[in-house]
PDB file of C-alpha atoms in Angstrom:
ATOM      1  CA  MET U   1       8.478 -57.171 -15.531  1.00  0.00           C
ATOM      2  CA  GLY U   2       7.801 -53.877 -16.214  1.00  0.00           C
ATOM      3  CA  GLU U   3       4.814 -51.600 -15.978  1.00  0.00           C
ATOM      4  CA  LYS U   4       1.205 -53.183 -16.874  1.00  0.00           C
ATOM      5  CA  ILE U   5      -0.778 -51.412 -19.422  1.00  0.00           C
ATOM      6  CA  THR U   6      -4.307 -50.059 -18.936  1.00  0.00           C
ATOM      7  CA  THR U   7      -6.260 -51.371 -21.917  1.00  0.00           C
ATOM      8  CA  VAL U   8      -9.396 -50.122 -23.344  1.00  0.00           C
ATOM      9  CA  GLN U   9     -10.737 -53.777 -23.241  1.00  0.00           C
ATOM     10  CA  TYR U  10     -11.074 -54.514 -19.580  1.00  0.00           C
ATOM     11  CA  LYS U  11     -13.525 -57.198 -19.475  1.00  0.00           C
ATOM     12  CA  GLY U  12     -12.703 -60.910 -20.674  1.00  0.00           C
ATOM     13  CA  ASN U  13      -9.072 -60.326 -21.057  1.00  0.00           C
ATOM     14  CA  LEU U  14      -6.996 -63.575 -21.692  1.00  0.00           C
ATOM     15  CA  ASN U  15      -3.708 -61.895 -21.437  1.00  0.00           C
ATOM     16  CA  GLU U  16      -1.791 -58.869 -19.834  1.00  0.00           C
ATOM     17  CA  VAL U  17       0.599 -56.476 -21.726  1.00  0.00           C
ATOM     18  CA  TYR U  18       3.579 -54.962 -20.092  1.00  0.00           C
ATOM     19  CA  ARG U  19       5.997 -52.008 -21.176  1.00  0.00           C
ATOM     20  CA  VAL U  20       9.450 -53.092 -20.512  1.00  0.00           C
ATOM     21  CA  ALA U  21      12.911 -51.358 -20.933  1.00  0.00           C
ATOM     22  CA  ASP U  22      12.920 -47.580 -21.145  1.00  0.00           C
ATOM     23  CA  LYS U  23      11.187 -44.887 -23.273  1.00  0.00           C
ATOM     24  CA  GLY U  24      12.616 -43.956 -26.551  1.00  0.00           C
ATOM     25  CA  VAL U  25      13.404 -40.716 -28.063  1.00  0.00           C
ATOM     26  CA  GLY U  26       9.657 -40.056 -29.207  1.00  0.00           C
ATOM     27  CA  ASN U  27       8.554 -40.493 -25.468  1.00  0.00           C
ATOM     28  CA  ALA U  28       7.053 -44.104 -26.400  1.00  0.00           C
ATOM     29  CA  TYR U  29       8.376 -47.444 -25.013  1.00  0.00           C
ATOM     30  CA  ASN U  30      10.336 -49.737 -27.671  1.00  0.00           C
ATOM     31  CA  GLU U  31       9.532 -52.989 -26.064  1.00  0.00           C
ATOM     32  CA  TYR U  32       6.284 -54.808 -24.989  1.00  0.00           C
ATOM     33  CA  VAL U  33       5.626 -58.163 -23.434  1.00  0.00           C
ATOM     34  CA  ILE U  34       2.396 -59.985 -23.751  1.00  0.00           C
ATOM     35  CA  ARG U  35       1.712 -62.946 -21.009  1.00  0.00           C
ATOM     36  CA  THR U  36      -1.035 -65.021 -19.881  1.00  0.00           C
ATOM     37  CA  LYS U  37      -3.054 -63.961 -16.655  1.00  0.00           C
ATOM     38  CA  ASP U  38      -2.501 -67.441 -15.143  1.00  0.00           C
ATOM     39  CA  ASP U  39      -1.185 -67.855 -11.627  1.00  0.00           C
ATOM     40  CA  GLU U  40       2.018 -69.068 -13.293  1.00  0.00           C
ATOM     41  CA  PRO U  41       1.967 -66.443 -16.447  1.00  0.00           C
ATOM     42  CA  VAL U  42       3.639 -67.621 -19.818  1.00  0.00           C
ATOM     43  CA  GLU U  43       5.210 -65.085 -22.024  1.00  0.00           C
ATOM     44  CA  LEU U  44       3.339 -65.410 -25.293  1.00  0.00           C
ATOM     45  CA  ALA U  45       5.034 -62.652 -27.068  1.00  0.00           C
ATOM     46  CA  ARG U  46       7.716 -59.991 -26.923  1.00  0.00           C
ATOM     47  CA  ILE U  47       7.613 -56.984 -29.386  1.00  0.00           C
ATOM     48  CA  LYS U  48      10.354 -55.001 -30.185  1.00  0.00           C
ATOM     49  CA  PHE U  49       9.807 -51.698 -31.817  1.00  0.00           C
ATOM     50  CA  GLN U  50      12.092 -49.672 -34.138  1.00  0.00           C
ATOM     51  CA  LYS U  51      14.467 -47.942 -31.515  1.00  0.00           C
ATOM     52  CA  GLY U  52      15.961 -44.801 -33.331  1.00  0.00           C
ATOM     53  CA  ALA U  53      15.899 -43.168 -36.697  1.00  0.00           C
ATOM     54  CA  ARG U  54      15.631 -45.743 -39.704  1.00  0.00           C
ATOM     55  CA  HIS U  55      18.984 -44.705 -41.413  1.00  0.00           C
ATOM     56  CA  GLU U  56      21.122 -43.931 -38.398  1.00  0.00           C
ATOM     57  CA  PRO U  57      23.794 -46.533 -37.692  1.00  0.00           C
ATOM     58  CA  VAL U  58      22.924 -46.808 -33.899  1.00  0.00           C
ATOM     59  CA  SER U  59      19.339 -47.361 -34.640  1.00  0.00           C
ATOM     60  CA  GLU U  60      18.010 -50.950 -33.467  1.00  0.00           C
ATOM     61  CA  VAL U  61      15.782 -52.509 -36.278  1.00  0.00           C
ATOM     62  CA  GLY U  62      12.223 -53.530 -35.093  1.00  0.00           C
ATOM     63  CA  VAL U  63       8.609 -53.599 -36.017  1.00  0.00           C
ATOM     64  CA  ILE U  64       6.565 -50.296 -36.487  1.00  0.00           C
ATOM     65  CA  ASP U  65       3.083 -49.504 -35.240  1.00  0.00           C
ATOM     66  CA  SER U  66       1.415 -50.046 -38.880  1.00  0.00           C
ATOM     67  CA  ASP U  67       3.231 -53.534 -38.790  1.00  0.00           C
ATOM     68  CA  LEU U  68       0.892 -54.573 -35.845  1.00  0.00           C
ATOM     69  CA  LEU U  69      -2.139 -52.875 -37.447  1.00  0.00           C
ATOM     70  CA  GLU U  70      -1.476 -54.732 -40.781  1.00  0.00           C
ATOM     71  CA  ILE U  71      -1.478 -57.972 -38.903  1.00  0.00           C
ATOM     72  CA  VAL U  72      -4.821 -57.178 -37.007  1.00  0.00           C
ATOM     73  CA  ARG U  73      -6.369 -55.969 -40.463  1.00  0.00           C
ATOM     74  CA  ASP U  74      -5.497 -59.224 -42.093  1.00  0.00           C
ATOM     75  CA  ARG U  75      -7.007 -61.143 -39.351  1.00  0.00           C
ATOM     76  CA  LEU U  76     -10.076 -59.271 -39.214  1.00  0.00           C
ATOM     77  CA  LYS U  77     -10.487 -59.488 -43.286  1.00  0.00           C
ATOM     78  CA  LEU U  78     -10.295 -63.210 -42.826  1.00  0.00           C
ATOM     79  CA  PHE U  79     -12.636 -63.585 -40.181  1.00  0.00           C
ATOM     80  CA  GLN U  80     -15.178 -61.408 -42.354  1.00  0.00           C
ATOM     81  CA  GLU U  81     -14.717 -64.066 -45.160  1.00  0.00           C
ATOM     82  CA  GLY U  82     -15.500 -66.680 -42.792  1.00  0.00           C
ATOM     83  CA  GLU U  83     -18.256 -67.952 -40.285  1.00  0.00           C
ATOM     84  CA  PHE U  84     -17.242 -65.217 -37.866  1.00  0.00           C
ATOM     85  CA  GLU U  85     -18.285 -62.395 -39.819  1.00  0.00           C
ATOM     86  CA  CYS U  86     -19.997 -59.545 -37.837  1.00  0.00           C
ATOM     87  CA  THR U  87     -20.629 -56.102 -37.747  1.00  0.00           C
ATOM     88  CA  GLU U  88     -18.380 -55.518 -34.873  1.00  0.00           C
ATOM     89  CA  ASN U  89     -15.419 -56.754 -36.726  1.00  0.00           C
ATOM     90  CA  ALA U  90     -16.536 -54.775 -39.748  1.00  0.00           C
ATOM     91  CA  MET U  91     -16.390 -51.577 -37.792  1.00  0.00           C
ATOM     92  CA  ALA U  92     -13.101 -52.697 -36.200  1.00  0.00           C
ATOM     93  CA  LEU U  93     -11.655 -53.364 -39.731  1.00  0.00           C
ATOM     94  CA  VAL U  94     -12.776 -49.836 -41.039  1.00  0.00           C
ATOM     95  CA  HIS U  95     -11.259 -48.048 -38.084  1.00  0.00           C
ATOM     96  CA  ILE U  96      -8.064 -50.010 -38.362  1.00  0.00           C
ATOM     97  CA  GLU U  97      -7.828 -49.127 -41.949  1.00  0.00           C
ATOM     98  CA  THR U  98      -8.366 -45.465 -41.186  1.00  0.00           C
ATOM     99  CA  ALA U  99      -5.514 -45.586 -38.589  1.00  0.00           C
ATOM    100  CA  ILE U 100      -3.231 -47.365 -41.261  1.00  0.00           C
ATOM    101  CA  MET U 101      -4.306 -44.487 -43.832  1.00  0.00           C
ATOM    102  CA  TRP U 102      -3.214 -41.782 -41.354  1.00  0.00           C
ATOM    103  CA  LEU U 103       0.015 -43.174 -40.449  1.00  0.00           C
ATOM    104  CA  ASN U 104       1.026 -43.711 -44.124  1.00  0.00           C
ATOM    105  CA  ARG U 105       0.000 -39.955 -44.671  1.00  0.00           C
ATOM    106  CA  ARG U 106       2.576 -39.177 -42.028  1.00  0.00           C
ATOM    107  CA  VAL U 107       5.198 -41.201 -43.681  1.00  0.00           C
ATOM    108  CA  GLU U 108       4.345 -39.482 -46.973  1.00  0.00           C
ATOM    109  CA  ASP U 109       4.611 -36.219 -45.727  1.00  0.00           C
ATOM    110  CA  ARG U 110       7.871 -36.986 -44.239  1.00  0.00           C
ATOM    111  CA  ILE U 111       9.215 -38.523 -47.460  1.00  0.00           C
ATOM    112  CA  LYS U 112       8.081 -35.125 -49.199  1.00  0.00           C
ATOM    113  CA  ARG U 113       9.681 -33.148 -46.557  1.00  0.00           C
ATOM    114  CA  ASP U 114      12.912 -35.316 -46.902  1.00  0.00           C
ATOM    115  CA  VAL U 115      12.925 -35.935 -43.066  1.00  0.00           C
ATOM    116  CA  ILE U 116      11.944 -39.605 -43.304  1.00  0.00           C
ATOM    117  CA  GLY U 117      14.399 -41.859 -41.447  1.00  0.00           C
ATOM    118  CA  THR U 118      15.731 -38.762 -39.042  1.00  0.00           C
ATOM    119  CA  HIS U 119      14.651 -37.047 -35.858  1.00  0.00           C
ATOM    120  CA  LYS U 120      13.552 -34.086 -37.576  1.00  0.00           C
ATOM    121  CA  LYS U 121       9.971 -32.791 -37.148  1.00  0.00           C
TER     122      LYS U 121
END
């Protein structure tokens, strides 16, 4: 199945997350599987990340980290507008938006230096 990752939330987890495939150029895995913790696990999702620089012909198109953060941001915002509003969700939302901001700053810097979509540092 791959290597099970150690999660920060270790109590009450419904699912397990596994790294699959090989590490990419940036030392990160490009594919993950989420499955139930049942005796007979069910695969719930397979997430494939961008593999390779954006504009290189050999790259494999996939999601990027900020895509997943934007999904979680959207869900937390909607929870905060409904009956599940709470301080914990509000704080998580602040930190997720901060993470998105920092990832976006990296993109803006790479655009400014004309290295976006390449393996140049």
